[in-house]
Structures are given as structure tokens and as C-alpha cells.
C-alpha angles and dihedrals in degrees: 000000000000119000126221098211145023103229119096136158108237119086104196130078094234106173092197091065131071118273093252090054099050098056121114114231111267110208126187113278127161132202135176126252128273131273117235106250101176110135131191114260132199115247136152117286109268116254094199099125131138113272134199109268127232128181096247097055125105144177113274138162119269111203125219123228095241102049142026091235119090123241100217137341101283126205114243126189096209108074091190096055113115126200091219088093089066093051099262114112101158120112118258117246126208123197089223113006100188093110090077112103095029100093098171090055093044090058089063096050099085094054093039092049092049091053092048093047091051091048093047095048090049093048091049091051091236092131137040098205122038089208089078097039097104092044089051091052092050090049091050090053094047098045101041092094097052097093099024113126118243096218143009093242115135131191112284095252094043112081131187089254091053091049091048092053092049095047091047090053091048090052088056092048090050092049094049092050092050092228123166119271091245089062092059095050092047091048093053091046090052089048093051092049095044094053090061098050104032128067105224130166124231089251091062098044092099090051091051091050093051091049090053090053090048092051092046090051090052089058101039109026130072095213125038133206119246116259088239088056091056090050088050090056088055090049089248091291087141129036128236089251092055092049094050092045091052089048091055091047092052094047092051093047092050091042089236090292107144096155117132135149104215121222088236090073092053091046094053091044095052092043091052093049091047093048092234119183122251092254093053089051093049092048090050091049090051092052091045092054090048087059089066088068094051114084090198090068097061092086096057125093118251091245091053091053092047094049093046097051091046092053091045092048092054090049093051098048097039093200118188112271123236128194091243092049093048091050091051091048090051089054092049088050090066088077108091109232101178140274123331090240093056094047094049091048091054093045092050092048094050093042090060092043093051093047091055100033095103092054098048126098089225095066104135091119092049091053092043093056096043093078128102090248090063094042091247091277095157089060095052110131091223090071090071091060099046093101091054092047093053098034092245121155110219 
């Protein structure tokens, strides 16, 4: 049953109670925006330059040294070369593969993509100096797998339903504090990692979630809430000493590694390159936030999640196509976003989640994206037909 507000009276995440009874009180608390902390990094000089074309050449993945995922669709002279020798046997997947067969156009893609990436990063305020934009993009692609989880396994006493309740509550806390979106994605990533390295009881799950939000805010926000304020949000169920002790425990378990490139950055980057409309972007952001509630999505790379929700958003809205828009989408498709199997799996998972979002008890994201500021995307009638479009049984 959908709720109309976020504020409730019970502080503990008691799974034996109804959803409306196990919410901690969310009281008004305001914080300022984030400071851009992107810094230039040293990477190898890009080799993405136009090459002389021959009839037997084709698009193929070029692998980076740091990860098994490719950076962009590279151009290889040997049409018989297979990436299986490097340990990658999955089929490459393009967002829009109609560039294949047009070799003269393909030769322009690397330089065009570089220009669009630089322009998009600058427009999104993700960089200070355009000189380092392409290097930043390469580093984002190479490092996205560092803190990705290898499996969806959770501690024995921590079920998918428990995790969903906790994440839904953290989304409400994040919304009430007016934190940046990056803070939410980092907090959930820290939570997912912490649950696999820290032994925590069900009683302390809420405390662990709040600590992850606190650590994420320290990295992403310019002003922080007082520890006493966080305890107040939990109705003083835990003391300041307990919160600080859990913070120390999490930092030690994670070895002080709080680095994470959120899928939101890849989504905004791809959407900017593809010239997507504002409504497509908002729908994609809604689907991306729904992925935080799905434990099956923790194993996928940020770029895979971003590419999947963007494709699904376009399919839901079915906006009229224009020549300029199609050309921009073709250029965005030159970024390799993973195997077709992985993308379809994500799309099917989120299609089912979006179709049932309004009926779930954990519906903070649904309420959040039903406002005028988000263009009412969670209320779009096309969401009810996603399962039929993708052939998903819900």
C-alpha cells in the first residue's frame, strides 16, 4: 500500500512489523551542496586516433590493463582476432549497432567521441580543466570495477527483504537531509561492501546504514550533520559512542577505501552524448535508483547499470526520433557497456521492479520521483507495460 509521506514514529527496523511501523522518524535537517572533488589523474596517452581504413577491418573491444571490461569499441585490423585469448569470451554489446558496415564513418568515431566526452564532462561540472577530461573518462572506465562485488550473497541472517527495507529507509534519510545524489550511491555501495566484511547483528543494521551515510557525506558533502543529529534521526536508539565506534569499525574493515565511481555519472555522461531529453534522463534516474533496492544489481558495473537504464528509459517513453538524435545515439553506442546477456538481465530486473514499485511497502523512490520536479516519471503509464515490452513475467 503506497504511503503519502516519509515521517513515521517507530525507530527500529523490526521486520516483524508492518513497513509503516518500522520506520525511524525523519525530522527536517538541511545541508549545503557538495564541492566538486574531481582531480586530474595520470594515465597513458590515449591512442584513439583516426586510422586508415581497409575492407577487412571491424569494431572490436580493446581491453585495459586494469580491468577485464573494455574502455571503448576499438578498431582492430585483424578481423579474425578474438578476445577470448585475453580471458573475455562474452559477446560485445552496442547500444545502437548501426555504425557497423560504414567504415568511413567508423574512422571518425574515436575523435568525435573524445570531443563529446570532453564537452559532456565540462557541461556536467565533473571536471575543472577540460585538458584532463579524456584522461578522467579513461580512469572512470578502468577503475569502475575496483569495488564491485563478486556475488549477490548476503550474510545468512540478512535477507533481500531486510536489505530492501534498510535501503528504502536510507533513501528517505538522504532525501530529508538534502544531500547530493552521489552521496546516496556511495552510501549504498559502502553498505553492500560492509555487510560482507563485518559481522553485524540485525539489531545494529540501522546503525550500520546510518554510519555508511555519514561516511559518504564526509566524502561528498561540504557541510556535515552533527553526530547528535544522526542519533536524533534514529530516535536516540543508539548513542553517539555507538555510532562513532561503528564508524571506526567500518573504516578499518574497508581499509579506509571509500572510492567509488557512481553509475549516475556514467548515466549523465551517456545521456549528454546521446542528446537525450530531460524526461528520458529523469526516467533513467528513477530506474537507476530502483536498482539500489535490488540485491541482484550489486554485481554489475556502474557503466552496465547506466547503459541499461538509459535503453529501458527510451523504450518506455517511445519519444519521436530525429536524425540529430539518432546520430548522437549512434555515437554514444560506441562506448562498450557490457555483454548483451548482462544488459538484458538488468533491464528485466528493473522492468519488474518498476512495474510493481507503486504496490511495494518500500516505495520511497516511487514517491520521490512522483513530484513535479522529477516530471512525474514514476507515474508514467508506460511503466505498467514494461513487462509486456520485454517479455518479463511479473
